[in-house]
mmCIF file with all atom_site columns, C-alpha atoms in Angstrom:
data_model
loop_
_atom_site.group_PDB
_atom_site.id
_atom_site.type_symbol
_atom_site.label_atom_id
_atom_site.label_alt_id
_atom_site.label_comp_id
_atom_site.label_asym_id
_atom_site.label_entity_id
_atom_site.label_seq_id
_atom_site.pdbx_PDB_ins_code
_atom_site.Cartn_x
_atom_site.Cartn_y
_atom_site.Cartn_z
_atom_site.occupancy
_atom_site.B_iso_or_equiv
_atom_site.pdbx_formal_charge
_atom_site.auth_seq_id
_atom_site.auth_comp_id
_atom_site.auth_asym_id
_atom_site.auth_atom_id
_atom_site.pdbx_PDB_model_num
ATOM 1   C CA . UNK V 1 1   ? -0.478  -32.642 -26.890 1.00 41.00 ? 4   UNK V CA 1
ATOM 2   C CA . UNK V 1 2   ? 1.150   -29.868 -25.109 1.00 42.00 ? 5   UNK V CA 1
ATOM 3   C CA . UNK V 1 3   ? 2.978   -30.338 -21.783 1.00 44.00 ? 6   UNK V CA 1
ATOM 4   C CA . UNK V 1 4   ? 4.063   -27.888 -19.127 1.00 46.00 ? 7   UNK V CA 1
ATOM 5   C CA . UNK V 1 5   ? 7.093   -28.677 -17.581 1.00 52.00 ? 8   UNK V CA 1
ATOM 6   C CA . UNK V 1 6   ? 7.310   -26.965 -13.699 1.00 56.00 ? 9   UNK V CA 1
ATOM 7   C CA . UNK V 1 7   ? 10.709  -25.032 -12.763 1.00 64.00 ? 10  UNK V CA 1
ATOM 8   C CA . UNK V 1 8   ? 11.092  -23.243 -10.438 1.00 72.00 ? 11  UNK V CA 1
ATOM 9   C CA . UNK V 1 9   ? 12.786  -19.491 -10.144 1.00 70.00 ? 12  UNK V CA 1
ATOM 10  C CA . UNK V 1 10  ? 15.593  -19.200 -8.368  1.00 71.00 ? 13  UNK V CA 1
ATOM 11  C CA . UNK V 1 11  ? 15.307  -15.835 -6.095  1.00 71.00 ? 14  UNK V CA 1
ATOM 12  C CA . UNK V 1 12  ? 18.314  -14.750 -4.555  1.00 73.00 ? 15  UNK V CA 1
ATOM 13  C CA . UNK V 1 13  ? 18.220  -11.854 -2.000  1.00 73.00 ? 16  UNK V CA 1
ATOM 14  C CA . UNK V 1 14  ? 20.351  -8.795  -2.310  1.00 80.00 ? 17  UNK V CA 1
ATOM 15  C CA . UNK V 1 15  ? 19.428  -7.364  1.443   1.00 77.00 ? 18  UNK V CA 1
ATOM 16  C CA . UNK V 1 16  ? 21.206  -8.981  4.195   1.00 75.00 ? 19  UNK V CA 1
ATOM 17  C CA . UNK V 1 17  ? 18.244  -7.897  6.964   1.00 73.00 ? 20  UNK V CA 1
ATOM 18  C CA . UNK V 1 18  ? 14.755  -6.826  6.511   1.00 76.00 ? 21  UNK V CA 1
ATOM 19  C CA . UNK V 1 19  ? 13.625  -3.150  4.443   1.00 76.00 ? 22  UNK V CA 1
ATOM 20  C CA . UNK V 1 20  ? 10.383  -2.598  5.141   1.00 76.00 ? 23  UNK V CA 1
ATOM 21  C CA . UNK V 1 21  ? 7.717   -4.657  7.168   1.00 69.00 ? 24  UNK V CA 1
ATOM 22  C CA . UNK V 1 22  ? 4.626   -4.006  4.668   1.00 70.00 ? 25  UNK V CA 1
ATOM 23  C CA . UNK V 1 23  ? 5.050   -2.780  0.647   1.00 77.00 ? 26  UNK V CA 1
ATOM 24  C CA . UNK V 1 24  ? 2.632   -1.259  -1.354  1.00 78.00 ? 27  UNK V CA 1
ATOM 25  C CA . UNK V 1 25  ? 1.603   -2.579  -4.923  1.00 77.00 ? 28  UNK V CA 1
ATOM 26  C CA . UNK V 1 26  ? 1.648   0.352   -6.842  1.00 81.00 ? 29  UNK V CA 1
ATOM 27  C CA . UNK V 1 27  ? 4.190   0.824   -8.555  1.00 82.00 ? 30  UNK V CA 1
ATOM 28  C CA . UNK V 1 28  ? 8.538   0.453   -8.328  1.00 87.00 ? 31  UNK V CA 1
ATOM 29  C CA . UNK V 1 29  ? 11.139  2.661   -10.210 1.00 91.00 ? 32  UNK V CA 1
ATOM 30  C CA . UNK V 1 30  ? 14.594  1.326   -11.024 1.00 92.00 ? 33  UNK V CA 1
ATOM 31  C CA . UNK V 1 31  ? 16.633  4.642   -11.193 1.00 93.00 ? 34  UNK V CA 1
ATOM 32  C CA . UNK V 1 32  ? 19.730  3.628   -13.803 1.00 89.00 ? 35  UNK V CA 1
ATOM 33  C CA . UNK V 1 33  ? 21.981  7.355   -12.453 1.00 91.00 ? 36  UNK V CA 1
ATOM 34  C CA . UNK V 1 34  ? 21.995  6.469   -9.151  1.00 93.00 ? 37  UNK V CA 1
ATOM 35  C CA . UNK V 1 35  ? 21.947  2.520   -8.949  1.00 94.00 ? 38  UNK V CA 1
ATOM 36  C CA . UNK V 1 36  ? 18.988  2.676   -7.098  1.00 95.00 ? 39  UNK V CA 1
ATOM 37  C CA . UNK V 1 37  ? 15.826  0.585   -6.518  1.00 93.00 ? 40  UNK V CA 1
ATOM 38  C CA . UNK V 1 38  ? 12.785  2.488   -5.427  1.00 94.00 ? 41  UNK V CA 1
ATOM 39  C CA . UNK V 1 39  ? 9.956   1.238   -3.596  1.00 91.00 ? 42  UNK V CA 1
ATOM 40  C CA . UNK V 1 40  ? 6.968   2.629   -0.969  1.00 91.00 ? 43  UNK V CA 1
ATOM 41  C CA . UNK V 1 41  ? 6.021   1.162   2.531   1.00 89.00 ? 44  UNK V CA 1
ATOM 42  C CA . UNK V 1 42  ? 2.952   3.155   3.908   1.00 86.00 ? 45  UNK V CA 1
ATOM 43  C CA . UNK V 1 43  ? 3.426   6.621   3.575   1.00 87.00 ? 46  UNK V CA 1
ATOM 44  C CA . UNK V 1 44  ? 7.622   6.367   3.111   1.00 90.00 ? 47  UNK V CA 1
ATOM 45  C CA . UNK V 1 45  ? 9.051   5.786   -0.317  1.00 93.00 ? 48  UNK V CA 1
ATOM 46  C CA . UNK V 1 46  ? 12.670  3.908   0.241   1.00 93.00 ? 49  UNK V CA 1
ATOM 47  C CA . UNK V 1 47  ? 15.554  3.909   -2.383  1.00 94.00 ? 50  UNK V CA 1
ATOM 48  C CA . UNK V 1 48  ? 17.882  0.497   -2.076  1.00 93.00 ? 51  UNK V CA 1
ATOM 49  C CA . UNK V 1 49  ? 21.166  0.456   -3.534  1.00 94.00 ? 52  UNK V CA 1
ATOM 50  C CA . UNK V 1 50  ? 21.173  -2.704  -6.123  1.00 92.00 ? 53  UNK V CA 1
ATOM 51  C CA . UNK V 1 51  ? 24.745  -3.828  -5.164  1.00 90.00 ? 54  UNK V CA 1
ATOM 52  C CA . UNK V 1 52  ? 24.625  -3.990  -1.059  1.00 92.00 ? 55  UNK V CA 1
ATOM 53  C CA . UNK V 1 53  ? 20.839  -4.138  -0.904  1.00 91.00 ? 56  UNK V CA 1
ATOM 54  C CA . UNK V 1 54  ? 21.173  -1.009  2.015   1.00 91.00 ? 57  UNK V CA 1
ATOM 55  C CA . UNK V 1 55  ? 18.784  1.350   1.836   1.00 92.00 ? 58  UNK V CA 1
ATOM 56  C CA . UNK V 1 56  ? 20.423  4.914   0.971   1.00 93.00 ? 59  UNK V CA 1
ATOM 57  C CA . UNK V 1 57  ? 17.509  7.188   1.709   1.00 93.00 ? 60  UNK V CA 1
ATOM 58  C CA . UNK V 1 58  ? 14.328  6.643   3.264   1.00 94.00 ? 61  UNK V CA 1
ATOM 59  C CA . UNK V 1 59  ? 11.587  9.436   3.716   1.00 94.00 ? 62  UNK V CA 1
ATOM 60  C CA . UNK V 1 60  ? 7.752   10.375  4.075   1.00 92.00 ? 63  UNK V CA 1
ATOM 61  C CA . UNK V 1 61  ? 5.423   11.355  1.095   1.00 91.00 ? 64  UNK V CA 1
ATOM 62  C CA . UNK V 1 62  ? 5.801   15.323  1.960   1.00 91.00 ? 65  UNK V CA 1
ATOM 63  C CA . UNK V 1 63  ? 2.282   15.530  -0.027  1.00 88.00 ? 66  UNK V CA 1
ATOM 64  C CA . UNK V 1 64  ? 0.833   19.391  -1.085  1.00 89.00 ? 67  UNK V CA 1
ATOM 65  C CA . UNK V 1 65  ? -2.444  17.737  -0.595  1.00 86.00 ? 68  UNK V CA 1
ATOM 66  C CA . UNK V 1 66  ? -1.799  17.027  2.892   1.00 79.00 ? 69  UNK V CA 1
ATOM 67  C CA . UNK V 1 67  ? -4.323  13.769  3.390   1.00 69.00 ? 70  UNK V CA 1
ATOM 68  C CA . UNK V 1 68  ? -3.273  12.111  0.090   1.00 74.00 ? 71  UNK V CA 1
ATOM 69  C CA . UNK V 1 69  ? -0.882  9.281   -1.196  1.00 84.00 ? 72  UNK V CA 1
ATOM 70  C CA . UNK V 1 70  ? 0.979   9.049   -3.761  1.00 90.00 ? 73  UNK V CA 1
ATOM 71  C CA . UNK V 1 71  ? 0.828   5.989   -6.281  1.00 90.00 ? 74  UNK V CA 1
ATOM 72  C CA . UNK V 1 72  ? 1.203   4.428   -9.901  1.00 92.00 ? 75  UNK V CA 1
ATOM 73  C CA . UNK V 1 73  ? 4.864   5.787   -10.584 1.00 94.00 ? 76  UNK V CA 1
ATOM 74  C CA . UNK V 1 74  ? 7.412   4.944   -13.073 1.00 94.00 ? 77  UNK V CA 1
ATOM 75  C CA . UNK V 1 75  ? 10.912  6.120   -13.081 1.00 95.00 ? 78  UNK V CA 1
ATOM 76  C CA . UNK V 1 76  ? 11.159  8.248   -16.614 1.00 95.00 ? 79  UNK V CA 1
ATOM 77  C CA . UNK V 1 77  ? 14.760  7.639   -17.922 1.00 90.00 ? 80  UNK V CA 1
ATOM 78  C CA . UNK V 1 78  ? 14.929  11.021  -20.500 1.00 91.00 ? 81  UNK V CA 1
ATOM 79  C CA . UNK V 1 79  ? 14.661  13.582  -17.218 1.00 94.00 ? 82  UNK V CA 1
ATOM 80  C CA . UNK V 1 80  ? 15.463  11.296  -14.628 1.00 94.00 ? 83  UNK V CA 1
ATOM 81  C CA . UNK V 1 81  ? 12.550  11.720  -12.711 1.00 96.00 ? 84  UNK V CA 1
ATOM 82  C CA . UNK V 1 82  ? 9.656   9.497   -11.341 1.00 96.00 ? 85  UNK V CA 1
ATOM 83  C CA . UNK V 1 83  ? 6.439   10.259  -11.716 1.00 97.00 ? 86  UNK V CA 1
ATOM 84  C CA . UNK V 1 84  ? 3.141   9.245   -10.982 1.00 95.00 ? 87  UNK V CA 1
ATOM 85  C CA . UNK V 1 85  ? -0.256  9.941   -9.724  1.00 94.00 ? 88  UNK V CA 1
ATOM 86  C CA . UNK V 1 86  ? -0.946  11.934  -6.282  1.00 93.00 ? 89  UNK V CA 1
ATOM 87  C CA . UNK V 1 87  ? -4.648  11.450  -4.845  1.00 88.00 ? 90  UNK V CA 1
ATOM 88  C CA . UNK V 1 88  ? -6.673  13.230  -2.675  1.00 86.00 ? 91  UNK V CA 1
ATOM 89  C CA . UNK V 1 89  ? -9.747  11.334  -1.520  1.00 77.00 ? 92  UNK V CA 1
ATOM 90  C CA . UNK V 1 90  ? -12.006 14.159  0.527   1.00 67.00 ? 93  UNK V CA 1
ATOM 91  C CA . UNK V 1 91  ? -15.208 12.646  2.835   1.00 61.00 ? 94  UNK V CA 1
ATOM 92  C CA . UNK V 1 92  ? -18.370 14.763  1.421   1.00 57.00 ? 95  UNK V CA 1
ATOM 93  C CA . UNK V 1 93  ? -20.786 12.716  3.422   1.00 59.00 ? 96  UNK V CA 1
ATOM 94  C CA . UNK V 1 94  ? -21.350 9.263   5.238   1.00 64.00 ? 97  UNK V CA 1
ATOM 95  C CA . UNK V 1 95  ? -19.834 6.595   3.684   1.00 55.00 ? 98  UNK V CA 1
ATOM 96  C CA . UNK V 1 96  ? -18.982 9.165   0.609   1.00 54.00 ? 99  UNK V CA 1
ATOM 97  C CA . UNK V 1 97  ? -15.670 10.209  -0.593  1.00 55.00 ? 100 UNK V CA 1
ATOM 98  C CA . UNK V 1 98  ? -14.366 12.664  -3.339  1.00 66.00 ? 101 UNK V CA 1
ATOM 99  C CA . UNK V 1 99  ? -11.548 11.562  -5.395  1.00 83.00 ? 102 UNK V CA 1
ATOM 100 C CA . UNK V 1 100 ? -9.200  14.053  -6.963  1.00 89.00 ? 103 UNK V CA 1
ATOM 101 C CA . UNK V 1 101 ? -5.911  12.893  -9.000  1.00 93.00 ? 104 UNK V CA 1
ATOM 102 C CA . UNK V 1 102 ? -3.038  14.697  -10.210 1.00 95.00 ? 105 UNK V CA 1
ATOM 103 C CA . UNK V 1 103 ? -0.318  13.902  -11.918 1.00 97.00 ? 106 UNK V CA 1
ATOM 104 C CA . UNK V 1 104 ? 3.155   14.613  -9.820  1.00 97.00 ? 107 UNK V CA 1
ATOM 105 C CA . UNK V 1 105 ? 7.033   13.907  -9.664  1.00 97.00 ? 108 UNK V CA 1
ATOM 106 C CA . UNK V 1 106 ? 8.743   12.787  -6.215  1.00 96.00 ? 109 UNK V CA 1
ATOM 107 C CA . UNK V 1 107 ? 12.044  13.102  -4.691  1.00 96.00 ? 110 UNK V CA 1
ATOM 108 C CA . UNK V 1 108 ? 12.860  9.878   -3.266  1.00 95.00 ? 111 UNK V CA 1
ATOM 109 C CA . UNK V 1 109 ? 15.506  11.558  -0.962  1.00 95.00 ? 112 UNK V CA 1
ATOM 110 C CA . UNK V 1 110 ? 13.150  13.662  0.312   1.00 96.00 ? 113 UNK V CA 1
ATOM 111 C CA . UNK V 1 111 ? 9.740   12.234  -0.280  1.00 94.00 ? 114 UNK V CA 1
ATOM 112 C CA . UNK V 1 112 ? 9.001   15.920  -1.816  1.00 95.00 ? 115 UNK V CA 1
ATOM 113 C CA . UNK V 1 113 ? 5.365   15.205  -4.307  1.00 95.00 ? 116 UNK V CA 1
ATOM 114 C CA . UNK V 1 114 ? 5.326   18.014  -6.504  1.00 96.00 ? 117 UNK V CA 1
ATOM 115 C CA . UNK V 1 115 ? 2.049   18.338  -8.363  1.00 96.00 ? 118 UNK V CA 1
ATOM 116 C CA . UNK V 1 116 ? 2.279   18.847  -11.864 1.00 98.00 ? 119 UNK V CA 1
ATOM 117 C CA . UNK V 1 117 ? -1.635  19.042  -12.701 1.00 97.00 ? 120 UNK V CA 1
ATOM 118 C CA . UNK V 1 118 ? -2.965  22.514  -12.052 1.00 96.00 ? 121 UNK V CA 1
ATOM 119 C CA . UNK V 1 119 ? -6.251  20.547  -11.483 1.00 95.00 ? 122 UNK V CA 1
ATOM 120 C CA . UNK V 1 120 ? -7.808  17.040  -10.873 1.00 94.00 ? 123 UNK V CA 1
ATOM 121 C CA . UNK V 1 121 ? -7.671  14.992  -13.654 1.00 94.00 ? 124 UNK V CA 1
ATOM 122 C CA . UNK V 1 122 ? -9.842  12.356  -12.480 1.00 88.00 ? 125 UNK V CA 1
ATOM 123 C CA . UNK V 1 123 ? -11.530 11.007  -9.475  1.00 86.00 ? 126 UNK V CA 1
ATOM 124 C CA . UNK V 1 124 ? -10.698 7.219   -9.808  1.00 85.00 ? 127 UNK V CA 1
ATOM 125 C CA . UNK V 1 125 ? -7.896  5.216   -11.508 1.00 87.00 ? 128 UNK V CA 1
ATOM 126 C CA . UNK V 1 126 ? -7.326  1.379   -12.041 1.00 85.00 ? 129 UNK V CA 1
ATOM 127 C CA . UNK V 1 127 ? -4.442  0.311   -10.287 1.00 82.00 ? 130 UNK V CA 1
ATOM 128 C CA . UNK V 1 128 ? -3.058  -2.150  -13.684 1.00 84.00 ? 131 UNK V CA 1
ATOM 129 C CA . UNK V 1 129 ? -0.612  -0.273  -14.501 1.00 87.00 ? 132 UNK V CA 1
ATOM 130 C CA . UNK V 1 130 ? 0.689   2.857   -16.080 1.00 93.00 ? 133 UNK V CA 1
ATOM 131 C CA . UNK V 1 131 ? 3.465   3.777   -18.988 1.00 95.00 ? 134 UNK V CA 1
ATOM 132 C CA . UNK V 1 132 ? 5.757   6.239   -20.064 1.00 96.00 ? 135 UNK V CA 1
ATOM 133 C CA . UNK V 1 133 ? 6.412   8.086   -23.264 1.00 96.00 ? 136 UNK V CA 1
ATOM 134 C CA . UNK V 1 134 ? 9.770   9.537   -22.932 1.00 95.00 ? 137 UNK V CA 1
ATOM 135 C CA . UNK V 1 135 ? 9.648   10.889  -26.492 1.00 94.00 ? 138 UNK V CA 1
ATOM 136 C CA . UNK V 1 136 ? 6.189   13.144  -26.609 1.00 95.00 ? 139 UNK V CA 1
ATOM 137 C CA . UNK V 1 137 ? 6.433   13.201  -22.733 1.00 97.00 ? 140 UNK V CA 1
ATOM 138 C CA . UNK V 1 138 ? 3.367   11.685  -21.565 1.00 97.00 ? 141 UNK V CA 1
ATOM 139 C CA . UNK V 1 139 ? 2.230   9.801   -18.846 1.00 97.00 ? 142 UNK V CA 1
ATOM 140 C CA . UNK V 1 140 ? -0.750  6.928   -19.428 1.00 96.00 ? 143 UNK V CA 1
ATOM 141 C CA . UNK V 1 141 ? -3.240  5.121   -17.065 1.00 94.00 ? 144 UNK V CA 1
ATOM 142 C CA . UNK V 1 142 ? -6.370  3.664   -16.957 1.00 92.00 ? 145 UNK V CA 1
ATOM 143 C CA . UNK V 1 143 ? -9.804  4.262   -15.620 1.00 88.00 ? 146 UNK V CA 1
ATOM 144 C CA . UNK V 1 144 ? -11.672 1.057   -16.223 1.00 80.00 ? 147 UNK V CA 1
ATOM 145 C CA . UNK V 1 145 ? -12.219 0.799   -20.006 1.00 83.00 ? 148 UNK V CA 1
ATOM 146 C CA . UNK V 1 146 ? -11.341 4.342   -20.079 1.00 90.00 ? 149 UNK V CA 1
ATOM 147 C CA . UNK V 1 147 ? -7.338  5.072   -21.784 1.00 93.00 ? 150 UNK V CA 1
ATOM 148 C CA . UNK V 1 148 ? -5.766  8.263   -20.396 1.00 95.00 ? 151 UNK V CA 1
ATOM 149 C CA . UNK V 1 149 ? -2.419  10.116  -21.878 1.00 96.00 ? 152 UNK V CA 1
ATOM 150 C CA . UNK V 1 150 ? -1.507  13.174  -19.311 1.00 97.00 ? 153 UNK V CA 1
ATOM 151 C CA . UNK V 1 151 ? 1.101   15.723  -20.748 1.00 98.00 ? 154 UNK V CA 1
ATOM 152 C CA . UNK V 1 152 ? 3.793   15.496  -18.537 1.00 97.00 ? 155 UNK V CA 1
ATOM 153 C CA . UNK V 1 153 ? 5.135   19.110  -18.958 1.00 97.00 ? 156 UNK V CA 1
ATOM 154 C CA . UNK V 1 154 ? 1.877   20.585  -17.635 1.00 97.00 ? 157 UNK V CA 1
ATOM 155 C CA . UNK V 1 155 ? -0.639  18.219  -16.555 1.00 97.00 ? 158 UNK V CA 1
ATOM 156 C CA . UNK V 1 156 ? -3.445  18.495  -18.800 1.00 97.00 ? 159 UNK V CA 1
ATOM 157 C CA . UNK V 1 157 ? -4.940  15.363  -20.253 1.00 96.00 ? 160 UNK V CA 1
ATOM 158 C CA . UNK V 1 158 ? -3.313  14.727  -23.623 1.00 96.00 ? 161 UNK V CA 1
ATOM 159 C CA . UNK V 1 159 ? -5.858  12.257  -24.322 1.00 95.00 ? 162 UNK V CA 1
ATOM 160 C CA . UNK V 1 160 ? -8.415  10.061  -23.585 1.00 94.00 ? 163 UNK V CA 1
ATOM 161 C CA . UNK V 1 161 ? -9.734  7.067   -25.666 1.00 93.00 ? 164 UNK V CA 1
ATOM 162 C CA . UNK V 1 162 ? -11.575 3.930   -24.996 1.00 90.00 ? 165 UNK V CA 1
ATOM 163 C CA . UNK V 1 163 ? -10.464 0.934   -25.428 1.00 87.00 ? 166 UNK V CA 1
ATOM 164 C CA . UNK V 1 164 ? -11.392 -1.021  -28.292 1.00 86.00 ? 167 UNK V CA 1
ATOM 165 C CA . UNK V 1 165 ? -10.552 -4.815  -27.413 1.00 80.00 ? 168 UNK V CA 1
ATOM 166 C CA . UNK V 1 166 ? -10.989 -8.183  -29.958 1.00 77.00 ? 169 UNK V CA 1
ATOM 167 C CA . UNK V 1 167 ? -13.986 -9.684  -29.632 1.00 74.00 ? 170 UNK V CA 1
ATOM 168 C CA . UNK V 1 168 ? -13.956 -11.525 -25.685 1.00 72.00 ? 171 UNK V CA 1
ATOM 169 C CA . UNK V 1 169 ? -11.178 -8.344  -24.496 1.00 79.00 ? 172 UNK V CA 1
ATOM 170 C CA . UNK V 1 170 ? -12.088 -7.615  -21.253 1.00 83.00 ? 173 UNK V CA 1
ATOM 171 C CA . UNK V 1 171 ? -9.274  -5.789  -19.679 1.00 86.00 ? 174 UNK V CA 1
ATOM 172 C CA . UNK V 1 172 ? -5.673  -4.135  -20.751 1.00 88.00 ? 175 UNK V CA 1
ATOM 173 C CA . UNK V 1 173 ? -3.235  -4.376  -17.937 1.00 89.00 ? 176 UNK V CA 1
ATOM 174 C CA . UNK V 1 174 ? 0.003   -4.590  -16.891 1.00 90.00 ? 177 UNK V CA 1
ATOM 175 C CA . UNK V 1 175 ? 0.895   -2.560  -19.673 1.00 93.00 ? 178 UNK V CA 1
ATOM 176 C CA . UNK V 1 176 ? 4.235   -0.643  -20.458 1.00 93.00 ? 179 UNK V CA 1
ATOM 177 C CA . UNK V 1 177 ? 6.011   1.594   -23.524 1.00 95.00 ? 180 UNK V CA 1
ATOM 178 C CA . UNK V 1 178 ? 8.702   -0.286  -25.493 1.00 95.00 ? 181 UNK V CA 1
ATOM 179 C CA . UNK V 1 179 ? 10.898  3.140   -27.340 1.00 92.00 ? 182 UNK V CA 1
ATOM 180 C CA . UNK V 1 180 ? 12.651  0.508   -29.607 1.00 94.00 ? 183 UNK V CA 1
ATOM 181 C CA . UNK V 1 181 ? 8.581   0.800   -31.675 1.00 95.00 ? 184 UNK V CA 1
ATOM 182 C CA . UNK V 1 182 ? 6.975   3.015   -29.668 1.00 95.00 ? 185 UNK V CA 1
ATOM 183 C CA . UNK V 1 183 ? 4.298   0.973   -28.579 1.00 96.00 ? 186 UNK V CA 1
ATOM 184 C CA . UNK V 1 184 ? 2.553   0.336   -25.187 1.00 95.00 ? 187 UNK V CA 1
ATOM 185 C CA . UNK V 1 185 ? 2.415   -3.275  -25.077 1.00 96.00 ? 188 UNK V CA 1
ATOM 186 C CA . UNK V 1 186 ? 0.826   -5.233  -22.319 1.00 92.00 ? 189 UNK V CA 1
ATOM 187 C CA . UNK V 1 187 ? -2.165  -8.245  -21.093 1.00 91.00 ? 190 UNK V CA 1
ATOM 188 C CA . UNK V 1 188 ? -4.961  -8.536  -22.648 1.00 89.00 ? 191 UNK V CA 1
ATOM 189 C CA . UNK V 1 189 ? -7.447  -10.571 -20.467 1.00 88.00 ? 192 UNK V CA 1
ATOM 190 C CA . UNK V 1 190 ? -10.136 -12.388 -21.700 1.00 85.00 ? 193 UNK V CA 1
ATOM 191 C CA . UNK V 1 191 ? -11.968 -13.994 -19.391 1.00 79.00 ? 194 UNK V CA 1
ATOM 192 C CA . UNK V 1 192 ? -12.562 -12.986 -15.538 1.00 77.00 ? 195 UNK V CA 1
ATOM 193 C CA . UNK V 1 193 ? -13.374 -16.324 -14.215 1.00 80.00 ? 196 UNK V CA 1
ATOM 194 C CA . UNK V 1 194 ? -11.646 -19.539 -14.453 1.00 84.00 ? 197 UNK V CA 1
ATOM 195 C CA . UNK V 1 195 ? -10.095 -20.683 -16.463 1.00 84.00 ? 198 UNK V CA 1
ATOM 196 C CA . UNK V 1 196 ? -8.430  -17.110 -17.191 1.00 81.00 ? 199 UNK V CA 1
ATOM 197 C CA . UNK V 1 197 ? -7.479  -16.910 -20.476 1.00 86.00 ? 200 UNK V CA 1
ATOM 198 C CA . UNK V 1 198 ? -4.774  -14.030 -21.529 1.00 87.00 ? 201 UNK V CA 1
ATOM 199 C CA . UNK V 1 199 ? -2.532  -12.270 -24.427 1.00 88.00 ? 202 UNK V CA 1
ATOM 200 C CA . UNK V 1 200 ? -0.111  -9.993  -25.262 1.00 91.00 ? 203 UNK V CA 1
ATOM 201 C CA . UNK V 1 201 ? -1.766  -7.185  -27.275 1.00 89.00 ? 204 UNK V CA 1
ATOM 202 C CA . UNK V 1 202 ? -0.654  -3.758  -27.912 1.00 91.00 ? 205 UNK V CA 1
ATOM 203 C CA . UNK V 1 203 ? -2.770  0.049   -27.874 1.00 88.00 ? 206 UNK V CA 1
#
């Protein structure tokens, strides 16, 4: 018989006084140069030093496509840059929208998005996660079932595969690339109603 012993986690907060009062889930970058921890709140993408826990720059998504938002990023140590995915979402009718999606790089000083797709590369995305290849430069996300590789020196989709998961794989998420194997590693899920069942699998 197996038993689970409960700890708990100890947190311990670096910020003396509040940062932001609402954070988005989609995505943080931990930027090794500068010593900084980057995060969005609404439309404003805010870089914390990880000693004081001050914020050192704070600014709003200045976004080419004007209405969109900028999501899904991952600090890329090789250039020191973050990337991640700008969207466009454009209403073509009642209760219709039109998604567009391009790859992009941001400033966090500035909140400068600079596309990097010369065109959409997708209407939709699944927000469970995204990786990094620092070593053939691409950029990876998911679209349902649906595996995408964007080449991060000019946009285009590298590739896109299916997924292929062991018989009862429902989902891949949470995924990220290890450069020790070069592997993207990450949850397999199994099951999408209690009890959830879940492993560590690999693409």
């Amino acid at each position: 018989m197996v038993c689970c012993v409960r700890q708990e986690v100890g947190l311990t907060p670096v910020s003396q006084s509040s940062l932001a009062t609402v954070t988005n889930i989609n995505g943080a970058a931990l930027d090794q140069n500068t010593g900084n921890f980057i995060f969005t709140s609404g439309t404003n993408i805010i870089s914390i030093d990880l000693n004081s826990g001050v914020a050192t720059a704070q600014a709003p998504f200045n976004n080419p496509l004007q209405s969109g938002t900028f999501t899904n990023f991952r600090y890329n140590s090789s250039d020191s840059t973050i990337y991640g995915l700008a969207i466009k979402s454009t209403s073509v009718g009642i209760g219709q929208t039109l998604g567009e999606i391009y790859l992009s790089s941001i400033n966090p000083t500035s909140g400068q998005i600079s596309l990097i797709s010369p065109q959409s590369v997708g209407a939709t995305y699944t927000g469970t996660g995204n990786a990094i290849d620092p070593h053939q430069m691409v950029y990876y996300f998911s679209k349902g079932t649906q595996f995408y590789g964007i080449d991060m020196y000019n946009g285009q989709v590298y590739s896109s595969q299916a997924f292929s998961f062991p018989e009862g794989g429902l989902s891949f998420s949470n995924y990220t690339y290890n450069c020790a194997d070069t592997t993207i590693y990450g949850i397999i899920s199994a099951s999408n109603t209690p009890p959830f069942t879940c492993y560590l699998g690999k693409v």
